[in-house]
mmCIF file of C-alpha atoms in Angstrom:
data_model
loop_
_atom_site.group_PDB
_atom_site.id
_atom_site.type_symbol
_atom_site.label_atom_id
_atom_site.label_comp_id
_atom_site.label_asym_id
_atom_site.label_seq_id
_atom_site.Cartn_x
_atom_site.Cartn_y
_atom_site.Cartn_z
ATOM 1 C CA MET Q 666 -51.507 -15.987 -1.816
ATOM 2 C CA MET Q 667 -50.022 -12.509 -1.847
ATOM 3 C CA TYR Q 668 -49.033 -10.746 -5.055
ATOM 4 C CA VAL Q 669 -47.992 -7.108 -5.467
ATOM 5 C CA ARG Q 670 -46.872 -5.724 -8.808
ATOM 6 C CA ASP Q 671 -43.415 -4.166 -8.564
ATOM 7 C CA ASP Q 672 -44.457 -0.740 -9.851
ATOM 8 C CA VAL Q 673 -47.380 -0.694 -7.396
ATOM 9 C CA LYS Q 674 -45.013 -1.228 -4.464
ATOM 10 C CA LYS Q 675 -43.356 2.079 -5.300
ATOM 11 C CA ARG Q 676 -46.644 3.999 -5.298
ATOM 12 C CA LEU Q 677 -48.776 2.163 -2.767
ATOM 13 C CA CYS Q 678 -48.174 4.836 -0.132
ATOM 14 C CA GLU Q 679 -49.620 7.411 -2.549
ATOM 15 C CA VAL Q 680 -53.067 5.761 -2.440
ATOM 16 C CA ARG Q 681 -55.405 8.424 -1.058
ATOM 17 C CA ARG Q 682 -58.624 6.431 -0.928
ATOM 18 C CA LEU Q 683 -59.703 2.804 -0.751
ATOM 19 C CA ILE Q 684 -63.084 1.991 -2.296
ATOM 20 C CA PHE Q 685 -64.543 -1.362 -1.286
ATOM 21 C CA ASP Q 686 -67.013 -3.692 -2.833
ATOM 22 C CA PHE Q 687 -69.284 -4.964 -0.064
ATOM 23 C CA ASP Q 688 -70.239 -8.577 -0.681
ATOM 24 C CA GLY Q 689 -67.271 -10.911 -0.706
ATOM 25 C CA VAL Q 690 -64.895 -8.164 0.421
ATOM 26 C CA LEU Q 691 -66.318 -6.737 3.635
ATOM 27 C CA ILE Q 692 -68.924 -9.477 4.124
ATOM 28 C CA GLN Q 693 -68.404 -13.181 3.466
ATOM 29 C CA SER Q 694 -71.006 -13.944 0.776
ATOM 30 C CA LEU Q 695 -69.964 -17.451 -0.263
ATOM 31 C CA HIS Q 696 -72.452 -18.979 2.154
ATOM 32 C CA SER Q 697 -75.166 -16.342 1.789
ATOM 33 C CA PHE Q 698 -75.873 -14.846 -1.634
ATOM 34 C CA ARG Q 699 -74.374 -17.702 -3.603
ATOM 35 C CA LYS Q 700 -76.253 -20.348 -1.673
ATOM 36 C CA ASN Q 701 -79.401 -18.271 -1.958
ATOM 37 C CA ILE Q 702 -79.098 -18.325 -5.753
ATOM 38 C CA ILE Q 703 -79.112 -22.127 -5.599
ATOM 39 C CA LYS Q 704 -82.027 -22.146 -3.161
ATOM 40 C CA VAL Q 705 -84.160 -19.834 -5.310
ATOM 41 C CA VAL Q 706 -83.569 -21.773 -8.545
ATOM 42 C CA ASP Q 707 -84.438 -25.028 -6.762
ATOM 43 C CA TYR Q 708 -87.508 -23.466 -5.128
ATOM 44 C CA TYR Q 709 -88.835 -22.217 -8.452
ATOM 45 C CA PHE Q 710 -88.661 -25.581 -10.197
ATOM 46 C CA LEU Q 711 -89.243 -27.968 -7.278
ATOM 47 C CA GLU Q 712 -91.778 -26.017 -5.211
ATOM 48 C CA ILE Q 713 -93.487 -23.456 -7.441
ATOM 49 C CA LEU Q 714 -93.696 -25.588 -10.591
ATOM 50 C CA GLY Q 715 -93.608 -28.761 -8.519
ATOM 51 C CA LEU Q 716 -91.308 -30.736 -10.829
ATOM 52 C CA LYS Q 717 -89.964 -34.019 -9.542
ATOM 53 C CA GLY Q 718 -86.275 -34.262 -8.746
ATOM 54 C CA ARG Q 719 -83.530 -33.511 -6.274
ATOM 55 C CA PRO Q 720 -82.134 -30.156 -5.112
ATOM 56 C CA HIS Q 721 -78.739 -28.793 -6.208
ATOM 57 C CA LEU Q 722 -78.865 -30.427 -9.651
ATOM 58 C CA LEU Q 723 -79.899 -27.356 -11.635
ATOM 59 C CA ILE Q 724 -77.174 -25.079 -10.285
ATOM 60 C CA ASP Q 725 -74.390 -25.513 -7.749
ATOM 61 C CA LEU Q 726 -71.587 -23.343 -6.373
ATOM 62 C CA GLU Q 727 -69.304 -24.226 -9.266
ATOM 63 C CA ASP Q 728 -71.976 -23.134 -11.753
ATOM 64 C CA VAL Q 729 -72.412 -19.862 -9.855
ATOM 65 C CA GLN Q 730 -68.666 -19.292 -10.118
ATOM 66 C CA ARG Q 731 -68.856 -19.962 -13.874
ATOM 67 C CA PHE Q 732 -71.431 -17.189 -14.168
ATOM 68 C CA LYS Q 733 -69.232 -14.890 -12.075
ATOM 69 C CA ASP Q 734 -66.114 -15.675 -14.112
ATOM 70 C CA THR Q 735 -67.714 -14.238 -17.250
ATOM 71 C CA GLY Q 736 -67.550 -10.817 -15.615
ATOM 72 C CA TRP Q 737 -71.189 -10.089 -16.496
ATOM 73 C CA PHE Q 738 -73.072 -11.386 -13.464
ATOM 74 C CA ASN Q 739 -72.149 -9.258 -10.487
ATOM 75 C CA ASN Q 740 -75.877 -8.668 -9.910
ATOM 76 C CA ASP Q 741 -77.279 -11.820 -8.290
ATOM 77 C CA TRP Q 742 -80.853 -11.055 -9.352
ATOM 78 C CA ASN Q 743 -79.677 -11.087 -12.967
ATOM 79 C CA LEU Q 744 -77.713 -14.284 -12.396
ATOM 80 C CA THR Q 745 -80.703 -16.057 -10.855
ATOM 81 C CA TYR Q 746 -82.952 -14.854 -13.666
ATOM 82 C CA ALA Q 747 -80.489 -16.129 -16.263
ATOM 83 C CA ALA Q 748 -80.261 -19.540 -14.584
ATOM 84 C CA ILE Q 749 -84.051 -19.974 -14.386
ATOM 85 C CA LEU Q 750 -84.681 -18.773 -17.945
ATOM 86 C CA TYR Q 751 -81.878 -21.025 -19.208
ATOM 87 C CA HIS Q 752 -83.556 -24.091 -17.687
ATOM 88 C CA LEU Q 753 -86.951 -22.979 -19.013
ATOM 89 C CA SER Q 754 -85.475 -23.160 -22.522
ATOM 90 C CA THR Q 755 -84.871 -26.860 -21.853
ATOM 91 C CA VAL Q 756 -88.479 -27.232 -20.673
ATOM 92 C CA PHE Q 757 -89.686 -25.848 -24.009
ATOM 93 C CA ARG Q 758 -87.428 -28.183 -25.999
ATOM 94 C CA LYS Q 759 -88.741 -31.147 -24.004
ATOM 95 C CA LEU Q 760 -92.341 -30.106 -24.687
ATOM 96 C CA VAL Q 761 -91.658 -30.119 -28.417
ATOM 97 C CA GLU Q 762 -89.783 -33.434 -28.237
ATOM 98 C CA ASN Q 763 -92.705 -35.012 -26.351
ATOM 99 C CA GLY Q 764 -95.265 -33.651 -28.811
ATOM 100 C CA VAL Q 765 -97.273 -31.757 -26.176
ATOM 101 C CA TYR Q 766 -96.093 -28.225 -26.860
ATOM 102 C CA GLU Q 767 -99.404 -26.861 -28.197
ATOM 103 C CA LYS Q 768 -101.464 -27.748 -25.115
ATOM 104 C CA VAL Q 769 -99.046 -26.117 -22.684
ATOM 105 C CA LYS Q 770 -98.570 -23.146 -25.010
ATOM 106 C CA ARG Q 771 -102.262 -22.261 -24.735
ATOM 107 C CA LYS Q 772 -101.955 -22.082 -20.946
ATOM 108 C CA LEU Q 773 -98.843 -19.928 -21.183
ATOM 109 C CA GLN Q 774 -100.479 -17.484 -23.581
ATOM 110 C CA LYS Q 775 -103.098 -16.718 -20.914
ATOM 111 C CA LEU Q 776 -100.514 -16.288 -18.157
ATOM 112 C CA GLU Q 777 -100.351 -12.758 -16.712
ATOM 113 C CA PHE Q 778 -98.715 -11.395 -13.569
ATOM 114 C CA THR Q 779 -101.393 -9.417 -11.721
ATOM 115 C CA ASN Q 780 -100.823 -10.526 -8.155
ATOM 116 C CA LEU Q 781 -98.454 -13.020 -6.594
ATOM 117 C CA ARG Q 782 -100.973 -15.490 -5.181
ATOM 118 C CA ASP Q 783 -102.990 -15.977 -8.382
ATOM 119 C CA PHE Q 784 -99.862 -16.073 -10.517
ATOM 120 C CA LEU Q 785 -98.309 -18.854 -8.433
ATOM 121 C CA LEU Q 786 -101.517 -20.879 -8.704
ATOM 122 C CA GLU Q 787 -101.337 -20.531 -12.487
ATOM 123 C CA LEU Q 788 -97.716 -21.658 -12.482
ATOM 124 C CA LYS Q 789 -98.682 -24.649 -10.366
ATOM 125 C CA THR Q 790 -101.222 -25.770 -12.988
ATOM 126 C CA ILE Q 791 -98.539 -25.467 -15.661
ATOM 127 C CA GLY Q 792 -96.220 -27.525 -13.479
ATOM 128 C CA ILE Q 793 -98.885 -30.241 -13.250
ATOM 129 C CA GLU Q 794 -98.914 -30.436 -17.054
ATOM 130 C CA LEU Q 795 -95.122 -30.690 -17.125
ATOM 131 C CA ASN Q 796 -95.202 -33.519 -14.593
ATOM 132 C CA ARG Q 797 -97.786 -35.361 -16.695
ATOM 133 C CA ARG Q 798 -95.325 -35.208 -19.573
ATOM 134 C CA ASN Q 799 -92.557 -36.607 -17.330
ATOM 135 C CA ILE Q 800 -90.440 -33.459 -17.529
ATOM 136 C CA SER Q 801 -88.274 -33.542 -14.409
ATOM 137 C CA VAL Q 802 -85.446 -31.627 -12.786
ATOM 138 C CA ASP Q 803 -83.159 -34.534 -13.692
ATOM 139 C CA ASP Q 804 -83.951 -33.961 -17.383
ATOM 140 C CA LEU Q 805 -83.054 -30.289 -17.104
ATOM 141 C CA ALA Q 806 -79.830 -31.074 -15.241
ATOM 142 C CA THR Q 807 -78.791 -33.585 -17.914
ATOM 143 C CA ASP Q 808 -79.130 -31.021 -20.703
ATOM 144 C CA LYS Q 809 -77.004 -28.604 -18.669
ATOM 145 C CA LYS Q 810 -73.992 -30.708 -19.685
ATOM 146 C CA SER Q 811 -74.800 -31.102 -23.386
ATOM 147 C CA SER Q 812 -72.424 -29.758 -26.022
ATOM 148 C CA LYS Q 813 -75.117 -27.885 -27.964
ATOM 149 C CA PHE Q 814 -77.426 -26.599 -25.243
ATOM 150 C CA GLY Q 815 -75.178 -26.825 -22.198
ATOM 151 C CA LEU Q 816 -74.595 -24.076 -19.649
ATOM 152 C CA GLU Q 817 -71.093 -23.400 -21.001
ATOM 153 C CA SER Q 818 -72.537 -22.773 -24.475
ATOM 154 C CA PHE Q 819 -74.935 -20.211 -23.033
ATOM 155 C CA LEU Q 820 -72.266 -18.433 -20.972
ATOM 156 C CA GLU Q 821 -69.990 -18.169 -24.020
ATOM 157 C CA LEU Q 822 -72.731 -16.179 -25.756
ATOM 158 C CA CYS Q 823 -73.268 -13.733 -22.883
ATOM 159 C CA GLU Q 824 -72.001 -10.228 -23.484
ATOM 160 C CA SER Q 825 -73.857 -8.595 -20.595
ATOM 161 C CA GLY Q 826 -75.809 -9.499 -17.476
ATOM 162 C CA ASP Q 827 -78.644 -7.149 -18.414
ATOM 163 C CA PRO Q 828 -81.948 -9.092 -18.660
ATOM 164 C CA GLU Q 829 -82.516 -8.045 -22.280
ATOM 165 C CA HIS Q 830 -79.036 -9.236 -23.241
ATOM 166 C CA ILE Q 831 -79.627 -12.489 -21.360
ATOM 167 C CA LYS Q 832 -82.715 -13.104 -23.484
ATOM 168 C CA ARG Q 833 -80.855 -12.322 -26.693
ATOM 169 C CA ALA Q 834 -78.166 -14.853 -25.770
ATOM 170 C CA LEU Q 835 -80.779 -17.489 -24.904
ATOM 171 C CA VAL Q 836 -83.098 -17.152 -27.900
ATOM 172 C CA ARG Q 837 -81.249 -19.795 -29.938
ATOM 173 C CA PHE Q 838 -81.762 -22.317 -27.114
ATOM 174 C CA PHE Q 839 -85.530 -22.256 -27.652
ATOM 175 C CA PRO Q 840 -87.403 -24.314 -30.253
ATOM 176 C CA GLU Q 841 -89.100 -22.580 -33.178
ATOM 177 C CA PRO Q 842 -90.695 -20.090 -33.161
ATOM 178 C CA ARG Q 843 -87.775 -19.047 -30.969
ATOM 179 C CA VAL Q 844 -88.637 -15.433 -30.189
ATOM 180 C CA LYS Q 845 -92.263 -16.200 -29.317
ATOM 181 C CA ASN Q 846 -91.262 -19.127 -27.117
ATOM 182 C CA LEU Q 847 -88.691 -16.975 -25.344
ATOM 183 C CA GLU Q 848 -91.441 -14.421 -24.666
ATOM 184 C CA LEU Q 849 -93.693 -17.148 -23.239
ATOM 185 C CA ALA Q 850 -90.890 -18.434 -21.006
ATOM 186 C CA SER Q 851 -90.198 -14.890 -19.792
ATOM 187 C CA LYS Q 852 -93.838 -14.666 -18.676
ATOM 188 C CA MET Q 853 -93.185 -17.625 -16.360
ATOM 189 C CA ILE Q 854 -90.570 -15.707 -14.341
ATOM 190 C CA PRO Q 855 -91.530 -11.997 -14.186
ATOM 191 C CA TYR Q 856 -88.478 -9.864 -13.403
ATOM 192 C CA ASP Q 857 -88.616 -6.094 -13.151
ATOM 193 C CA ALA Q 858 -86.187 -3.934 -11.209
ATOM 194 C CA TYR Q 859 -88.745 -1.149 -10.796
ATOM 195 C CA ARG Q 860 -92.139 -2.827 -10.286
ATOM 196 C CA PRO Q 861 -93.523 -5.790 -8.314
ATOM 197 C CA ASP Q 862 -92.336 -9.084 -9.784
ATOM 198 C CA LEU Q 863 -91.731 -12.714 -8.846
ATOM 199 C CA LEU Q 864 -87.958 -13.008 -9.234
ATOM 200 C CA ARG Q 865 -86.874 -10.237 -6.856
ATOM 201 C CA ARG Q 866 -89.639 -10.981 -4.344
ATOM 202 C CA LEU Q 867 -88.680 -14.654 -4.115
ATOM 203 C CA PHE Q 868 -84.957 -13.861 -3.970
ATOM 204 C CA GLU Q 869 -85.271 -11.221 -1.256
ATOM 205 C CA GLU Q 870 -87.648 -13.203 0.939
ATOM 206 C CA SER Q 871 -85.452 -16.289 0.666
ATOM 207 C CA PHE Q 872 -82.278 -14.328 1.419
ATOM 208 C CA LEU Q 873 -83.596 -12.192 4.267
ATOM 209 C CA GLY Q 874 -86.029 -14.586 5.902
ATOM 210 C CA GLY Q 875 -89.441 -13.428 7.086
ATOM 211 C CA LYS Q 876 -88.299 -11.202 9.962
ATOM 212 C CA LEU Q 877 -85.706 -9.154 8.063
ATOM 213 C CA PHE Q 878 -87.860 -8.976 4.926
ATOM 214 C CA ARG Q 879 -90.551 -7.300 7.004
ATOM 215 C CA LYS Q 880 -87.942 -4.944 8.516
ATOM 216 C CA PHE Q 881 -86.371 -3.808 5.241
ATOM 217 C CA TYR Q 882 -89.408 -3.813 2.948
ATOM 218 C CA GLN Q 883 -92.199 -2.967 5.404
ATOM 219 C CA GLU Q 884 -94.310 -5.720 3.844
ATOM 220 C CA THR Q 885 -95.795 -8.972 5.076
ATOM 221 C CA PRO Q 886 -93.753 -11.897 3.721
ATOM 222 C CA PHE Q 887 -95.607 -14.057 1.217
ATOM 223 C CA PHE Q 888 -93.363 -17.123 1.205
ATOM 224 C CA ASN Q 889 -92.469 -16.754 4.890
ATOM 225 C CA PHE Q 890 -89.036 -18.387 4.826
ATOM 226 C CA LYS Q 891 -87.850 -18.932 8.371
ATOM 227 C CA GLU Q 892 -84.128 -19.141 7.601
ATOM 228 C CA SER Q 893 -82.149 -15.937 6.955
ATOM 229 C CA PHE Q 894 -78.921 -16.135 4.971
ATOM 230 C CA MET Q 895 -78.200 -12.518 5.842
ATOM 231 C CA GLU Q 896 -78.204 -13.210 9.573
ATOM 232 C CA ARG Q 897 -75.408 -15.737 9.007
ATOM 233 C CA GLU Q 898 -73.151 -13.340 7.124
ATOM 234 C CA GLU Q 899 -69.875 -12.556 8.869
ATOM 235 C CA PHE Q 900 -67.711 -9.468 8.579
ATOM 236 C CA ILE Q 901 -64.298 -10.223 7.057
ATOM 237 C CA PRO Q 902 -61.997 -7.357 8.165
ATOM 238 C CA THR Q 903 -61.236 -6.899 11.837
ATOM 239 C CA SER Q 904 -61.411 -3.520 13.539
ATOM 240 C CA GLU Q 905 -57.581 -3.545 13.643
ATOM 241 C CA THR Q 906 -57.481 -3.968 9.864
ATOM 242 C CA LEU Q 907 -59.857 -1.068 9.289
ATOM 243 C CA GLU Q 908 -57.866 1.117 11.711
ATOM 244 C CA VAL Q 909 -54.693 0.477 9.687
ATOM 245 C CA LEU Q 910 -56.355 1.171 6.336
ATOM 246 C CA VAL Q 911 -58.011 4.382 7.567
ATOM 247 C CA GLU Q 912 -54.673 5.533 8.971
ATOM 248 C CA LYS Q 913 -52.978 4.939 5.606
ATOM 249 C CA THR Q 914 -55.644 6.188 3.183
ATOM 250 C CA GLY Q 915 -58.287 8.145 5.108
ATOM 251 C CA LYS Q 916 -61.914 7.204 5.697
ATOM 252 C CA LEU Q 917 -63.082 4.387 3.462
ATOM 253 C CA ALA Q 918 -65.564 4.362 0.566
ATOM 254 C CA ILE Q 919 -67.938 1.713 -0.811
ATOM 255 C CA TYR Q 920 -69.139 1.023 -4.347
ATOM 256 C CA SER Q 921 -71.484 -1.955 -4.288
ATOM 257 C CA GLU Q 922 -74.646 -3.409 -5.787
ATOM 258 C CA ARG Q 923 -75.798 -4.402 -2.312
ATOM 259 C CA SER Q 924 -78.862 -2.744 -0.823
ATOM 260 C CA ARG Q 925 -77.936 0.360 1.180
ATOM 261 C CA LYS Q 926 -80.242 -0.600 4.062
ATOM 262 C CA GLN Q 927 -78.718 -4.062 4.324
ATOM 263 C CA ALA Q 928 -75.144 -2.777 4.163
ATOM 264 C CA ILE Q 929 -75.704 -0.060 6.775
ATOM 265 C CA TYR Q 930 -77.454 -2.629 8.984
ATOM 266 C CA HIS Q 931 -74.310 -4.779 8.933
ATOM 267 C CA LEU Q 932 -71.937 -1.845 9.486
ATOM 268 C CA LYS Q 933 -73.932 -0.483 12.421
ATOM 269 C CA ARG Q 934 -74.378 -3.883 14.024
ATOM 270 C CA LYS Q 935 -70.617 -4.431 13.928
ATOM 271 C CA GLY Q 936 -69.815 -0.864 14.989
ATOM 272 C CA PHE Q 937 -67.818 -0.267 11.799
ATOM 273 C CA LEU Q 938 -69.800 2.553 10.208
ATOM 274 C CA ARG Q 939 -67.398 5.086 11.760
ATOM 275 C CA TYR Q 940 -64.605 3.911 9.442
ATOM 276 C CA PHE Q 941 -66.550 4.926 6.322
ATOM 277 C CA GLU Q 942 -67.236 8.360 4.866
ATOM 278 C CA PRO Q 943 -71.048 8.739 4.450
ATOM 279 C CA GLU Q 944 -70.684 10.855 1.290
ATOM 280 C CA TYR Q 945 -68.624 8.134 -0.378
ATOM 281 C CA LEU Q 946 -71.096 5.250 -0.196
ATOM 282 C CA VAL Q 947 -72.741 4.099 -3.442
ATOM 283 C CA PHE Q 948 -75.230 1.215 -3.465
ATOM 284 C CA ILE Q 949 -77.741 -0.451 -5.792
ATOM 285 C CA GLU Q 950 -80.398 2.183 -5.033
ATOM 286 C CA ASP Q 951 -78.096 4.884 -6.449
ATOM 287 C CA ILE Q 952 -77.406 2.844 -9.574
ATOM 288 C CA SER Q 953 -81.104 2.089 -10.102
ATOM 289 C CA ALA Q 954 -82.032 5.754 -9.602
ATOM 290 C CA ARG Q 955 -79.624 6.803 -12.358
ATOM 291 C CA GLU Q 956 -80.962 4.113 -14.687
ATOM 292 C CA LYS Q 957 -84.483 5.453 -14.072
ATOM 293 C CA GLU Q 958 -83.336 8.974 -14.953
ATOM 294 C CA LEU Q 959 -81.901 7.699 -18.219
ATOM 295 C CA ARG Q 960 -85.098 5.801 -19.005
ATOM 296 C CA ARG Q 961 -87.142 8.958 -18.527
ATOM 297 C CA ALA Q 962 -84.811 10.615 -21.034
ATOM 298 C CA GLY Q 963 -85.425 7.784 -23.492
ATOM 299 C CA VAL Q 964 -82.131 5.980 -22.886
ATOM 300 C CA ARG Q 965 -82.161 2.341 -21.803
ATOM 301 C CA ALA Q 966 -78.855 1.480 -20.155
ATOM 302 C CA SER Q 967 -77.570 -0.984 -17.588
ATOM 303 C CA LEU Q 968 -75.147 0.697 -15.183
ATOM 304 C CA SER Q 969 -74.340 -2.497 -13.282
ATOM 305 C CA LYS Q 970 -70.737 -3.654 -13.179
ATOM 306 C CA PRO Q 971 -68.631 -3.749 -15.243
ATOM 307 C CA ASP Q 972 -70.042 -0.394 -16.418
ATOM 308 C CA PRO Q 973 -67.850 2.266 -14.737
ATOM 309 C CA THR Q 974 -70.103 5.335 -15.069
ATOM 310 C CA LEU Q 975 -71.081 5.872 -11.423
ATOM 311 C CA PHE Q 976 -67.805 4.424 -10.199
ATOM 312 C CA LEU Q 977 -65.916 7.138 -12.082
ATOM 313 C CA GLU Q 978 -68.095 9.792 -10.463
ATOM 314 C CA LEU Q 979 -67.242 8.380 -7.042
ATOM 315 C CA VAL Q 980 -63.517 8.317 -7.863
ATOM 316 C CA LYS Q 981 -63.578 11.996 -8.843
ATOM 317 C CA LYS Q 982 -65.570 12.876 -5.749
ATOM 318 C CA CYS Q 983 -63.460 11.121 -3.145
ATOM 319 C CA ALA Q 984 -59.909 11.513 -4.465
ATOM 320 C CA SER Q 985 -59.053 14.429 -6.709
ATOM 321 C CA LYS Q 986 -55.327 13.855 -6.171
ATOM 322 C CA GLY Q 987 -53.189 10.776 -5.800
ATOM 323 C CA PHE Q 988 -54.172 7.185 -6.443
ATOM 324 C CA VAL Q 989 -57.406 5.348 -5.699
ATOM 325 C CA ALA Q 990 -57.749 1.591 -5.271
ATOM 326 C CA TYR Q 991 -60.871 -0.489 -5.706
ATOM 327 C CA VAL Q 992 -60.929 -3.627 -3.574
ATOM 328 C CA GLY Q 993 -63.055 -6.273 -5.276
ATOM 329 C CA ASP Q 994 -63.657 -10.007 -5.281
ATOM 330 C CA SER Q 995 -64.727 -10.806 -8.833
ATOM 331 C CA VAL Q 996 -63.879 -10.576 -12.503
ATOM 332 C CA SER Q 997 -66.624 -7.979 -13.017
ATOM 333 C CA ASP Q 998 -64.962 -5.753 -10.393
ATOM 334 C CA LEU Q 999 -61.652 -5.865 -12.254
ATOM 335 C CA LEU Q 1000 -63.326 -5.337 -15.629
ATOM 336 C CA MET Q 1001 -65.043 -2.245 -14.191
ATOM 337 C CA VAL Q 1002 -61.676 -0.813 -13.143
ATOM 338 C CA ASN Q 1003 -60.211 -1.597 -16.578
ATOM 339 C CA ASN Q 1004 -63.199 0.120 -18.209
ATOM 340 C CA ALA Q 1005 -62.661 3.135 -15.946
ATOM 341 C CA ARG Q 1006 -59.049 3.305 -17.118
ATOM 342 C CA LYS Q 1007 -60.196 3.215 -20.735
ATOM 343 C CA ARG Q 1008 -62.238 6.328 -19.951
ATOM 344 C CA GLY Q 1009 -59.178 8.149 -18.667
ATOM 345 C CA ALA Q 1010 -58.985 7.173 -14.980
ATOM 346 C CA ASP Q 1011 -55.314 6.225 -14.988
ATOM 347 C CA ASN Q 1012 -55.013 6.755 -11.220
ATOM 348 C CA VAL Q 1013 -57.134 3.709 -10.258
ATOM 349 C CA TYR Q 1014 -55.663 0.442 -9.009
ATOM 350 C CA PHE Q 1015 -57.414 -2.877 -8.573
ATOM 351 C CA PHE Q 1016 -56.768 -4.930 -5.446
ATOM 352 C CA GLY Q 1017 -58.351 -8.372 -5.747
ATOM 353 C CA VAL Q 1018 -59.273 -10.607 -2.811
ATOM 354 C CA LEU Q 1019 -59.931 -14.356 -2.933
ATOM 355 C CA SER Q 1020 -61.737 -15.097 0.330
ATOM 356 C CA SER Q 1021 -65.250 -15.297 -1.143
ATOM 357 C CA SER Q 1022 -64.371 -17.667 -3.983
ATOM 358 C CA GLN Q 1023 -64.609 -21.424 -3.709
ATOM 359 C CA TYR Q 1024 -62.191 -21.696 -6.644
ATOM 360 C CA LYS Q 1025 -59.321 -19.480 -5.592
ATOM 361 C CA GLU Q 1026 -56.733 -20.737 -8.077
ATOM 362 C CA ARG Q 1027 -59.091 -20.153 -11.001
ATOM 363 C CA LEU Q 1028 -59.893 -16.629 -9.781
ATOM 364 C CA THR Q 1029 -56.199 -15.882 -9.201
ATOM 365 C CA ASN Q 1030 -55.430 -16.843 -12.795
ATOM 366 C CA ARG Q 1031 -58.204 -14.573 -14.081
ATOM 367 C CA TYR Q 1032 -56.938 -11.698 -11.931
ATOM 368 C CA MET Q 1033 -53.443 -12.165 -13.352
ATOM 369 C CA GLU Q 1034 -54.720 -12.370 -16.942
ATOM 370 C CA LEU Q 1035 -56.681 -9.142 -16.551
ATOM 371 C CA GLY Q 1036 -53.918 -7.169 -14.827
ATOM 372 C CA ALA Q 1037 -54.724 -6.996 -11.109
ATOM 373 C CA ASP Q 1038 -52.307 -4.753 -9.209
ATOM 374 C CA ILE Q 1039 -52.468 -6.580 -5.872
ATOM 375 C CA ILE Q 1040 -53.929 -9.988 -5.000
ATOM 376 C CA THR Q 1041 -54.432 -11.008 -1.371
ATOM 377 C CA TYR Q 1042 -56.424 -13.675 0.409
ATOM 378 C CA ASP Q 1043 -58.629 -11.074 2.107
ATOM 379 C CA VAL Q 1044 -58.793 -7.483 3.341
ATOM 380 C CA ASN Q 1045 -56.906 -8.380 6.516
ATOM 381 C CA GLU Q 1046 -53.931 -9.458 4.419
ATOM 382 C CA LEU Q 1047 -54.202 -6.205 2.461
ATOM 383 C CA ALA Q 1048 -53.599 -4.307 5.712
ATOM 384 C CA VAL Q 1049 -50.418 -6.357 6.164
ATOM 385 C CA VAL Q 1050 -49.266 -5.267 2.699
ATOM 386 C CA PHE Q 1051 -49.792 -1.609 3.625
ATOM 387 C CA ARG Q 1052 -47.909 -2.031 6.913
ATOM 388 C CA ASP Q 1053 -45.011 -3.846 5.263
ATOM 389 C CA ILE Q 1054 -44.579 -1.332 2.448
ATOM 390 C CA CYS Q 1055 -45.668 1.941 4.049
ATOM 391 C CA GLY Q 1056 -44.541 1.230 7.622
ATOM 392 C CA GLY Q 1057 -46.325 2.227 10.806
ATOM 393 C CA GLY Q 1058 -48.744 0.249 13.017
#
């Protein structure tokens, strides 16, 4: 698949900077982050709560793509949180249906996250109660397909991937009293971007494996996963591709919600850091730092994609003249560019790649609907487009 809008062909050689997303564009994430989402959701329900059932029923790669296609779930922590909390709403409905809600509710009211070990023991006792009431993973997976409480119904209500918005979308999935039950369910999966929690700790340990978790976080792993999804990640562009793109547009930039340490680790290991301008690299730490600043000023805001605030700052910083192109792999990437244009950045193109999606035709259609300027299979094919239109090596 290669698509280039006619008017873009005429101005492609005027692009003065390429800004890349990291996951799915520079690094193949289909078999790392996306599979880790599935692993973490399964681990929470099958291992931590100890429910009976089979893996891969609660969420699969197609479900992950459904989340991504909304444009709200670029952040995989948020996506994983949404998936777990969604299935917990089914747990609460089952408790009411089985007439055992009050007994479990008393346990949940006492639940507090003080330290990881004690908290997991408390969750295990709650899981024992759920097993006694014959609430299984199969039950949760069945409700995922229902017309009233199905996953599609939840995703249609989502207007943001921010945890508070996720909870607002999910409240109607809980039995009465809905708000209080949502609060109790939230206590079962502590998630905080700024303080110790269960969601991020489990996700990061599972993704990195014990060795890399220790390296990046300087902490002893608690779960001690042996397997590392990150170690299996492969770089997508070749050195020849990056040489061509640097020749055409100058040193490259990155705007990504990946961890800076992890991204630099990959770039150094491959020997590709030299193709990127250090001043033009924005990662999740930068986004989180700005959110903290706003919180201190009394403003609660999510600056994750598709919010364009920090992206616009990067555009102004790295290309004051000419055109800029953002190379992304998801609907949220394209929505961010469209939002940047709405704020006056009429010099920004969107180049969409397909290589990280399991459902390439579906993603292509969404790109076309939302006005992508170029669509290629991957970054290597993008270099071919530049060579064909702008000439040179």
